[in-house]
């Protein structure tokens, strides 16, 4: 376990537990159960076994030879989370939390989902472990990600559309929290990112830390050393936290988180919390968020549903202030270009979320020498985005 | 301690009844009408008013209050505007006012500035539904300095340790959430409610007001037998939603509150 957060769930000034009193005792129980499980060898063994035999871990590290040559600089390595069962890193956390839920005697899990990847991962883990499952999803996201909605239903989950507010991820989280407040005795809320009240940011990071731990070993084995740069996209920030954690102690390894720059810098046109946001409370945690002058959450936009969220994990806010991680943003168009580039040069269709990390790499790779390495967390595959990209480009399928 | 809130509870106790606490969302249907609605509540016999500050992501609220917050925000309601309404109320009224606000509108306003302005306009207490005891210290310090109460909230899931934590913050009263859930009408209140209220009163040594889920006069009558205060919210908000900007709203709200008030009598 890492030193942070402190016992109150704070990463420096960020984090905490801003939730209704009803949830406080359950959050304390959850934290205890999590710490106890992580000390229990049998729990670790069961989780590691599922990650290996069910998810296909360890995921490979691929050297992107043609992509690197095209960019003309560093050697670019891809940590292939897209090859996890269900197609993204989300399953690592979903399995961890569902196992924990079962251990706590909960019979029902709920979750929010934006693009549908976390929802699919939770529905999958719930099916595997025999838990009843309900997924909340904004109706706008249901429209954009119809395939994943049906996929979750195939897995036996109930998908509930949320028609409030902006009808997207933020509103799905509100509704999931309301469900949890109401059914807290029977239900575990599987939060999908390093967001929300303590212990979620810590717990989700720990379940995703396997990404960085594997990549650290693989880089040393395949490349013969550590990369100069590690890049990941940041929505809530779970895939980034998962890969960064292993490299944090190595000051020579630069860490960059890439946010969604959307259509441009106007409030409502992007989801670049560190560029256009300020500290405040949303969904139970104190962190950077996009808000208006009265403290109401501002609308966001991104081509990628998974990055289209107004707040960011509190540990990222801490890393930003302490300057251990640099946060940048790339536009919808840049992400789309990188989506195509990787597909054509490497035969890998990345998720639009991941394409943001790749877009940043296309900009900076040239400033590194061919002997240096860049590691990108290829957090998910892009099958879910194919229809949306076609629509945006005026292609009729 | 707020003398206005304390006096309201004393008066109710002397009259052998529970205090009636009425919740409405400020700015619903429009900011211009909030003042007349507050006056209607007072005429109807409300002892304490709980005034909600609309917020974009009200996680402790059910559909009725969520819709009210959306209407109020669409009508341009801000925390600064809500404070201005209370200032106007105070020209003619000593009705105790407890502001109900999620943390972020207060933080965006600036915590110390909020405390000062709230005290200046005559706010008596503040309820922060997403600020549990663990996060309350900065809010409590700023509010206490200017004589505004931070009203602690407790719930059926609160452990004994947590109830005792609330005792340290509590002044005139503590707010007990009747059931595990969000705001909004409940067909039935939990059978354990009475025992829980009595335990909270014993452990905190403070008056206990019960809210969340109480919507009908019969429920008010039942809760009034064992609680010091009863909060009715969504039932009033639903009437406001139904009437909208119709002038009949004021009379209807007042009559409904009179029924609730009559139900607060003990014995």
XYZ file of C-alpha atoms in Angstrom:
664
model
C 0.000 0.000 0.000
C 1.267 3.478 -0.875
C 1.636 6.127 1.802
C -1.133 8.361 0.473
C -3.941 8.973 1.096
C -3.764 9.888 4.789
C -6.206 8.362 7.266
C -8.863 10.934 6.321
C -8.570 9.990 2.668
C -6.632 13.071 1.592
C -3.899 13.355 -1.012
C -2.428 16.645 0.201
C -5.316 19.107 -0.032
C -7.487 16.833 -2.187
C -9.862 13.950 -1.582
C -11.883 13.361 1.572
C -15.441 12.155 1.981
C -18.119 14.664 1.051
C -21.135 12.380 1.219
C -24.425 12.178 3.107
C -24.140 10.856 6.657
C -25.978 7.677 5.614
C -22.929 6.617 3.564
C -20.257 7.371 6.145
C -20.434 4.158 8.169
C -20.654 2.042 4.971
C -17.589 3.813 3.540
C -15.681 3.098 6.726
C -16.733 -0.551 6.540
C -15.673 -0.686 2.904
C -12.270 0.757 3.721
C -11.733 -1.784 6.478
C -12.894 -4.649 4.285
C -10.566 -3.517 1.496
C -7.519 -3.215 3.744
C -8.274 -6.588 5.293
C -8.732 -8.221 1.872
C -5.448 -6.824 0.605
C -3.661 -8.387 3.567
C -5.383 -11.720 2.983
C -3.295 -14.039 0.821
C -6.341 -16.064 -0.229
C -8.085 -12.951 -1.593
C -4.967 -11.901 -3.494
C -4.596 -15.393 -4.849
C -8.184 -15.508 -6.074
C -7.948 -12.070 -7.702
C -4.584 -12.802 -9.318
C -5.960 -16.108 -10.574
C -8.939 -14.423 -12.214
C -6.757 -11.700 -13.714
C -4.541 -14.402 -15.229
C -7.018 -17.087 -16.284
C -10.081 -14.985 -16.988
C -8.776 -11.566 -18.087
C -5.637 -12.772 -19.821
C -3.064 -10.961 -17.701
C -0.278 -10.109 -17.934
C -1.198 -8.066 -20.974
C 1.587 -7.777 -23.564
C 3.915 -4.871 -24.098
C 4.141 -4.138 -27.834
C 6.873 -2.171 -29.501
C 5.085 0.080 -32.030
C 7.741 -0.114 -34.694
C 6.038 1.549 -37.646
C 4.320 4.148 -35.443
C 7.717 5.028 -33.897
C 9.441 5.201 -37.283
C 6.682 7.413 -38.646
C 7.027 9.865 -35.764
C 10.824 9.834 -36.066
C 12.060 9.923 -32.482
C 11.662 7.767 -29.415
C 10.793 4.078 -29.418
C 7.097 3.917 -28.513
C 5.888 0.957 -26.428
C 2.237 0.155 -25.900
C 0.912 -1.479 -22.713
C -1.879 -3.529 -24.230
C -4.819 -3.153 -21.851
C -6.994 -3.349 -24.958
C -6.265 -7.086 -24.895
C -7.885 -7.568 -21.493
C -11.153 -9.485 -21.491
C -13.953 -6.970 -22.320
C -11.461 -4.745 -24.138
C -10.200 -2.266 -21.570
C -8.415 -1.900 -18.247
C -11.770 -1.410 -16.483
C -12.107 -5.149 -15.792
C -9.125 -5.082 -13.365
C -11.045 -2.857 -10.973
C -14.470 -4.389 -11.634
C -13.242 -7.869 -10.702
C -11.410 -6.593 -7.631
C -14.433 -4.712 -6.315
C -16.949 -7.461 -7.135
C -14.806 -10.012 -5.307
C -14.677 -7.602 -2.375
C -18.461 -7.120 -2.544
C -19.006 -10.853 -2.363
C -16.573 -11.093 0.549
C -18.568 -8.370 2.346
C -21.752 -10.384 1.891
C -23.326 -8.004 -0.615
C -25.643 -9.653 -3.125
C -26.101 -6.729 -5.467
C -23.704 -4.393 -7.252
C -24.443 -1.116 -8.991
C -22.246 1.038 -11.177
C -22.260 4.098 -13.376
C -20.986 4.085 -16.895
C -20.221 6.692 -19.539
C -18.909 4.998 -22.662
C -20.155 1.689 -21.343
C -16.733 0.080 -20.777
C -16.947 0.155 -16.996
C -20.589 -0.947 -17.165
C -19.671 -3.902 -19.358
C -16.778 -4.792 -17.042
C -19.003 -4.739 -13.939
C -21.791 -6.669 -15.702
C -19.155 -9.240 -16.679
C -17.696 -9.582 -13.198
C -21.193 -9.762 -11.681
C -22.160 -12.543 -14.101
C -18.984 -14.434 -13.249
C -19.494 -14.112 -9.510
C -23.275 -14.511 -9.423
C -24.143 -11.011 -8.212
C -27.239 -9.096 -9.245
C -26.235 -6.013 -11.213
C -27.716 -2.664 -12.164
C -25.926 -0.109 -14.343
C -26.832 3.583 -14.504
C -26.156 5.349 -17.773
C -27.149 8.798 -19.030
C -29.713 8.612 -21.832
C -27.442 10.706 -24.067
C -24.669 8.128 -23.545
C -27.123 5.265 -24.131
C -27.826 6.777 -27.534
C -24.111 7.205 -28.327
C -23.155 3.735 -27.092
C -26.183 1.606 -27.973
C -24.030 -1.464 -28.625
C -22.632 -1.486 -25.095
C -26.141 -1.084 -23.641
C -27.235 -4.284 -25.322
C -23.967 -5.949 -24.358
C -24.610 -5.234 -20.682
C -28.135 -6.652 -21.015
C -26.738 -9.781 -22.645
C -24.562 -10.164 -19.560
C -27.669 -10.158 -17.380
C -27.394 -6.616 -16.063
C -30.280 -4.218 -15.764
C -29.432 -0.930 -17.523
C -31.246 2.134 -16.195
C -31.268 5.301 -18.289
C -30.752 8.566 -16.412
C -32.656 11.439 -17.929
C -31.603 14.186 -15.510
C -29.212 17.092 -15.962
C -26.798 16.619 -18.849
C -27.915 12.964 -19.271
C -24.271 11.797 -19.214
C -21.740 10.196 -16.852
C -22.000 12.823 -14.116
C -25.750 12.267 -13.832
C -25.312 8.492 -13.886
C -22.985 8.835 -10.864
C -25.582 10.993 -9.060
C -28.216 8.315 -9.615
C -25.896 5.477 -8.577
C -25.088 7.356 -5.355
C -28.821 7.802 -4.676
C -29.383 4.079 -5.230
C -26.515 3.292 -2.875
C -27.853 5.582 -0.136
C -31.168 3.748 -0.421
C -29.912 0.134 -0.662
C -26.689 0.391 1.270
C -27.316 -2.725 3.371
C -27.432 -5.115 0.406
C -25.517 -3.265 -2.262
C -21.946 -2.403 -3.148
C -21.325 0.556 -5.436
C -18.540 -0.324 -7.892
C -17.135 3.071 -8.750
C -15.303 2.941 -12.051
C -12.473 5.371 -11.579
C -10.149 6.931 -8.999
C -12.991 9.282 -8.091
C -15.544 9.684 -5.369
C -15.212 9.540 -1.605
C -12.379 7.765 0.220
C -11.577 4.832 -0.066
C -12.523 4.694 -3.767
C -9.592 6.713 -5.183
C -7.148 4.554 -3.221
C -8.953 1.266 -3.844
C -9.368 1.736 -7.592
C -5.714 2.803 -7.902
C -4.614 -0.344 -6.086
C -6.741 -2.586 -8.320
C -5.307 -0.844 -11.404
C -1.711 -0.749 -10.140
C -1.183 -4.140 -11.795
C -0.843 -2.276 -15.111
C 2.194 -0.305 -14.001
C 3.714 -3.189 -12.079
C 3.653 -5.394 -15.182
C 4.805 -2.597 -17.496
C 7.743 -1.767 -15.229
C 9.017 -5.347 -15.453
C 8.266 -5.630 -19.164
C 10.091 -2.411 -20.039
C 13.193 -3.593 -18.239
C 13.007 -6.948 -19.963
C 12.039 -5.843 -23.490
C 13.730 -2.445 -23.723
C 16.347 -2.939 -21.046
C 15.492 0.014 -18.863
C 12.841 2.464 -17.847
C 11.122 4.782 -20.323
C 11.855 8.509 -20.358
C 8.155 9.256 -20.633
C 4.945 7.503 -19.579
C 1.709 8.770 -21.123
C -1.925 7.984 -20.310
C -5.263 9.641 -20.963
C -7.110 11.049 -17.961
C -10.882 11.033 -17.586
C -11.446 10.152 -13.957
C -7.882 8.921 -14.131
C -7.863 5.203 -13.342
C -5.750 3.905 -16.210
C -3.293 6.760 -15.652
C -3.096 6.112 -11.907
C -2.680 2.407 -12.661
C 0.347 2.882 -14.856
C 1.908 5.931 -13.132
C 2.031 4.403 -9.668
C 4.910 2.054 -10.492
C 6.989 4.870 -12.000
C 6.347 7.587 -9.400
C 9.552 6.936 -7.435
C 11.735 7.346 -10.529
C 12.197 11.078 -10.976
C 13.891 10.571 -14.354
C 10.668 9.113 -15.739
C 8.446 11.950 -16.854
C 4.716 11.287 -16.379
C 2.113 12.981 -18.552
C -1.671 12.792 -18.250
C -3.696 13.798 -21.290
C -7.126 15.380 -20.864
C -9.825 15.998 -23.436
C -9.390 19.394 -25.079
C -12.622 18.881 -27.015
C -13.564 21.614 -29.486
C -11.644 24.409 -27.781
C -10.971 26.373 -24.593
C -14.485 27.782 -23.955
C -16.242 26.390 -20.866
C -18.602 23.679 -22.081
C -16.443 22.779 -25.091
C -13.888 20.562 -23.372
C -13.111 18.391 -20.339
C -9.668 19.816 -19.490
C -10.162 20.212 -15.752
C -6.567 21.229 -15.071
C -6.579 23.855 -17.811
C -10.017 25.351 -17.231
C -11.125 24.160 -13.791
C -10.676 25.054 -10.147
C -10.799 23.106 -6.877
C -14.209 22.206 -5.468
C -16.384 19.274 -4.385
C -18.134 16.906 -6.757
C -19.302 13.341 -6.156
C -17.843 13.130 -2.708
C -14.319 14.376 -3.284
C -12.449 17.684 -3.237
C -10.589 18.042 -6.511
C -10.240 20.095 -9.684
C -13.507 20.493 -11.522
C -15.184 22.493 -14.232
C -17.733 24.742 -12.555
C -19.493 28.062 -12.948
C -19.102 31.038 -10.599
C -21.889 29.705 -8.334
C -20.275 26.290 -7.864
C -22.607 24.422 -10.199
C -20.981 21.804 -12.373
C -20.285 23.092 -15.875
C -21.185 21.164 -19.018
C -18.346 19.320 -20.720
C -17.635 18.020 -24.182
C -15.345 15.409 -25.625
C -15.434 13.182 -28.664
C -14.669 10.449 -26.157
C -17.479 9.603 -23.725
C -14.971 8.158 -21.245
C -13.163 11.492 -20.875
C -16.342 13.582 -20.887
C -16.480 14.224 -17.148
C -16.228 17.506 -15.190
C -13.974 16.341 -12.333
C -10.758 14.345 -11.983
C -9.421 11.941 -9.374
C -8.087 13.744 -6.280
C -4.691 12.058 -6.458
C -4.214 13.548 -9.911
C -4.958 16.977 -8.410
C -2.238 16.263 -5.859
C 0.223 15.130 -8.550
C -0.590 18.247 -10.559
C 0.109 20.602 -7.650
C 3.254 18.743 -6.628
C 4.329 18.784 -10.299
C 5.162 15.098 -10.325
C 2.817 14.647 -13.272
C 2.313 17.096 -16.101
C -1.227 17.432 -17.464
C -1.860 18.469 -21.039
C -4.847 18.302 -23.348
C -5.410 17.472 -26.980
C -8.379 18.309 -29.192
C -11.071 16.046 -30.638
C -9.463 16.395 -34.058
C -5.991 15.502 -32.824
C -7.379 12.452 -31.039
C -9.231 11.358 -34.168
C -6.066 11.698 -36.263
C -4.124 9.537 -33.804
C -6.971 6.987 -33.805
C -6.496 6.570 -37.568
C -2.713 6.661 -37.429
C -2.370 3.799 -34.979
C -4.954 1.737 -36.851
C -3.112 2.163 -40.144
C 0.459 1.789 -38.875
C 0.064 -0.855 -36.186
C -3.178 -2.659 -36.914
C -4.559 -1.587 -33.558
C -7.801 0.406 -33.364
C -7.517 2.255 -30.049
C -10.387 3.598 -27.973
C -10.987 7.316 -28.543
C -9.961 7.867 -24.915
C -6.612 6.192 -25.540
C -6.240 8.102 -28.818
C -5.794 11.267 -26.719
C -2.650 9.810 -25.139
C -1.402 8.732 -28.567
C -2.069 12.206 -30.017
C 0.187 13.737 -27.397
C 2.903 11.212 -28.273
C 2.691 12.177 -31.953
C 3.531 15.738 -30.916
C 6.525 15.029 -28.686
C 8.123 11.782 -29.917
C 10.440 13.682 -32.246
C 12.053 15.551 -29.343
C 13.460 12.265 -27.977
C 16.438 10.336 -29.304
C 15.853 6.974 -31.031
C 17.525 5.305 -28.058
C 14.895 6.614 -25.639
C 11.550 4.984 -24.902
C 8.044 6.288 -24.464
C 5.485 4.052 -22.761
C 1.815 4.584 -23.574
C -0.995 2.950 -21.679
C -3.162 1.570 -24.467
C -6.097 1.573 -22.092
C -8.776 0.182 -24.380
C -9.690 -0.964 -27.828
C -11.757 1.124 -30.203
C -14.431 -1.285 -31.414
C -17.026 0.626 -29.391
C -16.050 3.850 -31.204
C -16.084 2.609 -34.775
C -19.722 3.554 -35.411
C -19.343 6.983 -33.801
C -16.177 7.806 -35.773
C -17.906 6.719 -38.984
C -20.856 8.965 -38.147
C -18.581 11.945 -37.411
C -16.797 11.440 -40.724
C -20.033 11.154 -42.660
C -19.544 7.476 -43.472
C -22.741 5.445 -43.619
C -22.320 1.910 -42.370
C -26.675 28.918 19.651
C -29.243 30.652 17.506
C -31.713 32.348 19.817
C -34.383 32.375 17.100
C -34.214 28.593 16.530
C -33.978 27.894 20.233
C -36.973 30.126 20.969
C -39.009 28.413 18.244
C -38.394 24.962 19.775
C -39.143 26.296 23.275
C -42.402 27.830 22.117
C -43.461 24.612 20.418
C -42.568 22.532 23.480
C -44.530 24.867 25.709
C -47.536 24.419 23.442
C -47.103 20.630 23.749
C -46.258 20.042 20.124
C -43.305 19.366 17.875
C -41.782 22.246 15.933
C -42.815 22.290 12.280
C -39.879 22.779 9.932
C -40.811 23.447 6.309
C -38.401 22.992 3.411
C -38.667 24.742 0.059
C -36.085 25.268 -2.671
C -35.108 28.910 -3.039
C -35.815 30.330 -6.476
C -38.517 27.803 -7.357
C -40.488 28.641 -9.452
C -38.590 31.955 -9.708
C -36.324 33.911 -7.333
C -38.866 36.751 -7.308
C -41.500 34.550 -5.631
C -39.420 33.046 -2.820
C -40.089 35.889 -0.383
C -43.887 35.624 -0.671
C -43.684 31.835 -0.277
C -41.630 32.249 2.899
C -44.268 34.648 4.224
C -47.011 32.149 3.371
C -45.160 29.459 5.314
C -44.887 31.791 8.288
C -48.603 32.668 8.147
C -49.387 28.963 7.980
C -47.605 28.460 11.299
C -44.192 27.109 10.372
C -41.742 27.326 13.286
C -38.490 27.095 11.304
C -37.969 27.349 7.574
C -35.340 25.277 5.798
C -34.408 27.022 2.578
C -32.662 24.938 -0.088
C -29.894 26.449 -2.194
C -30.296 24.910 -5.667
C -27.289 22.949 -6.924
C -26.567 21.053 -10.129
C -25.760 17.659 -8.533
C -27.934 17.116 -5.437
C -27.018 13.534 -4.515
C -29.094 13.430 -1.311
C -32.278 14.497 -3.076
C -35.031 12.520 -4.739
C -36.760 13.430 -8.021
C -39.122 16.091 -6.574
C -36.379 18.248 -5.040
C -34.023 17.591 -7.972
C -36.617 18.963 -10.374
C -37.088 21.999 -8.115
C -33.341 22.664 -8.149
C -33.321 22.444 -11.939
C -36.204 24.933 -12.187
C -34.548 27.317 -9.717
C -31.186 27.191 -11.501
C -32.864 27.710 -14.858
C -34.550 30.780 -13.344
C -31.111 32.170 -12.419
C -31.017 31.468 -8.671
C -27.631 31.897 -6.981
C -26.476 31.669 -3.370
C -25.909 35.436 -3.373
C -29.509 35.930 -4.491
C -30.804 33.552 -1.812
C -28.966 35.527 0.881
C -30.503 38.730 -0.495
C -33.992 37.192 -0.150
C -33.300 36.377 3.491
C -32.125 39.948 4.043
C -35.469 41.167 2.703
C -37.387 38.677 4.847
C -35.663 40.013 7.947
C -37.141 43.511 7.477
C -40.489 42.138 8.610
C -39.950 38.673 10.077
C -38.110 36.825 12.809
C -38.893 33.398 11.282
C -35.815 31.220 11.958
C -34.046 30.303 8.714
C -31.817 27.269 8.176
C -30.041 27.193 4.825
C -29.736 23.745 3.209
C -26.800 23.726 0.798
C -24.433 21.224 -0.725
C -20.769 21.981 -0.046
C -19.737 23.295 -3.439
C -21.960 26.388 -3.757
C -20.641 27.447 -0.332
C -17.013 26.769 -1.299
C -17.430 28.616 -4.602
C -18.907 31.603 -2.721
C -15.940 31.490 -0.332
C -16.362 29.892 3.074
C -15.446 32.861 5.279
C -17.344 35.303 3.081
C -20.350 32.978 3.188
C -20.292 32.766 6.973
C -20.070 36.533 7.322
C -22.805 37.272 4.782
C -25.093 34.542 6.152
C -24.807 36.010 9.652
C -25.295 39.545 8.362
C -28.538 38.816 6.524
C -29.958 36.799 9.421
C -29.395 33.132 8.629
C -29.721 31.122 11.843
C -28.373 27.733 10.853
C -26.846 25.794 7.991
C -27.415 22.190 6.911
C -24.744 20.731 4.644
C -26.006 17.338 3.432
C -22.673 16.286 1.910
C -20.454 17.481 4.753
C -20.202 14.766 7.446
C -18.494 15.393 10.785
C -15.086 14.400 9.364
C -15.176 17.272 6.865
C -17.084 19.755 9.019
C -14.252 21.470 10.898
C -13.541 24.402 8.534
C -17.265 25.016 8.002
C -17.996 24.782 11.718
C -15.179 27.155 12.682
C -16.221 29.856 10.253
C -19.902 29.615 11.129
C -19.440 29.456 14.880
C -17.327 32.602 14.804
C -20.310 34.543 13.472
C -22.962 32.800 15.576
C -24.558 30.651 12.872
C -25.271 27.010 13.776
C -23.988 24.125 11.704
C -26.790 21.592 12.177
C -25.351 18.051 12.229
C -27.168 15.343 10.296
C -27.476 11.775 11.551
C -28.928 8.719 9.847
C -30.076 5.189 10.683
C -26.620 3.940 9.652
C -24.811 6.282 12.078
C -22.798 4.371 14.642
C -22.727 5.368 18.311
C -19.287 6.883 17.781
C -20.664 9.030 14.995
C -23.657 10.143 17.054
C -21.264 11.297 19.765
C -19.181 13.180 17.163
C -22.348 15.040 16.195
C -22.867 16.025 19.808
C -19.732 18.162 19.633
C -21.087 20.130 16.682
C -24.739 20.343 17.710
C -26.290 23.472 19.147
C -30.106 23.913 19.120
C -30.852 20.585 17.449
C -29.648 17.678 15.341
C -31.299 16.576 12.119
C -32.164 12.891 11.903
C -32.656 11.369 8.452
C -35.627 9.016 8.914
C -34.575 6.272 6.509
C -31.650 5.169 4.355
C -32.467 7.004 1.172
C -32.945 10.350 -0.505
C -35.512 13.092 0.092
C -39.069 12.450 -1.060
C -42.328 10.920 0.146
C -42.260 7.459 1.742
C -45.407 5.366 2.012
C -44.295 4.206 5.437
C -41.770 5.424 7.952
C -39.461 2.802 9.488
C -40.777 1.134 12.627
C -37.404 1.624 14.361
C -37.621 5.404 13.941
C -38.961 6.168 17.403
C -36.301 4.148 19.181
C -33.577 5.694 17.053
C -34.754 9.238 17.757
C -34.873 8.550 21.483
C -31.353 7.105 21.386
C -29.973 10.059 19.430
C -31.569 12.481 21.879
C -30.069 10.568 24.795
C -26.575 10.337 23.293
C -26.397 13.937 22.062
C -28.451 15.649 24.751
C -29.955 17.782 21.980
C -33.356 18.209 20.389
C -33.963 15.956 17.412
C -35.796 16.972 14.243
C -36.813 14.202 11.825
C -36.736 14.739 8.093
C -36.641 12.884 4.723
C -39.792 10.996 3.780
C -42.325 12.813 5.984
C -44.997 14.159 3.650
C -48.475 13.610 5.107
C -50.273 15.083 8.118
C -50.695 11.564 9.588
C -46.945 11.021 9.399
C -46.318 14.408 11.013
C -48.722 13.454 13.799
C -46.885 10.189 14.417
C -43.372 11.678 14.395
C -44.496 14.590 16.595
C -45.176 12.121 19.419
C -41.482 11.401 19.905
C -39.433 14.001 17.975
C -38.805 17.640 18.883
C -39.218 18.779 15.308
C -40.678 17.433 12.071
C -39.391 18.451 8.633
C -41.721 18.398 5.636
C -40.091 19.186 2.307
C -40.929 17.361 -0.891
C -44.671 17.546 -0.191
C -44.453 21.356 -0.256
C -42.099 21.343 -3.230
C -44.506 19.099 -5.146
C -47.293 21.656 -4.593
C -45.030 24.426 -5.855
C -44.264 22.314 -8.942
C -47.977 21.714 -9.489
C -49.066 25.355 -9.263
C -45.994 26.868 -10.917
C -46.409 30.617 -11.258
C -50.179 30.513 -10.536
C -51.066 33.101 -7.837
C -53.262 30.436 -6.138
C -50.040 28.750 -4.977
C -49.589 31.062 -1.986
C -53.000 30.312 -0.469
C -52.720 26.590 -1.169
C -49.300 26.360 0.470
C -50.506 28.271 3.510
C -53.550 26.007 3.973
C -51.453 22.865 3.603
C -48.966 24.118 6.179
C -51.839 24.888 8.583
C -52.924 21.223 8.359
C -49.396 20.071 9.059
C -49.059 22.461 11.950
C -52.299 21.155 13.470
C -50.830 17.652 13.248
C -47.788 18.555 15.364
C -49.764 18.455 18.645
C -48.777 15.758 21.127
C -51.023 13.401 23.062
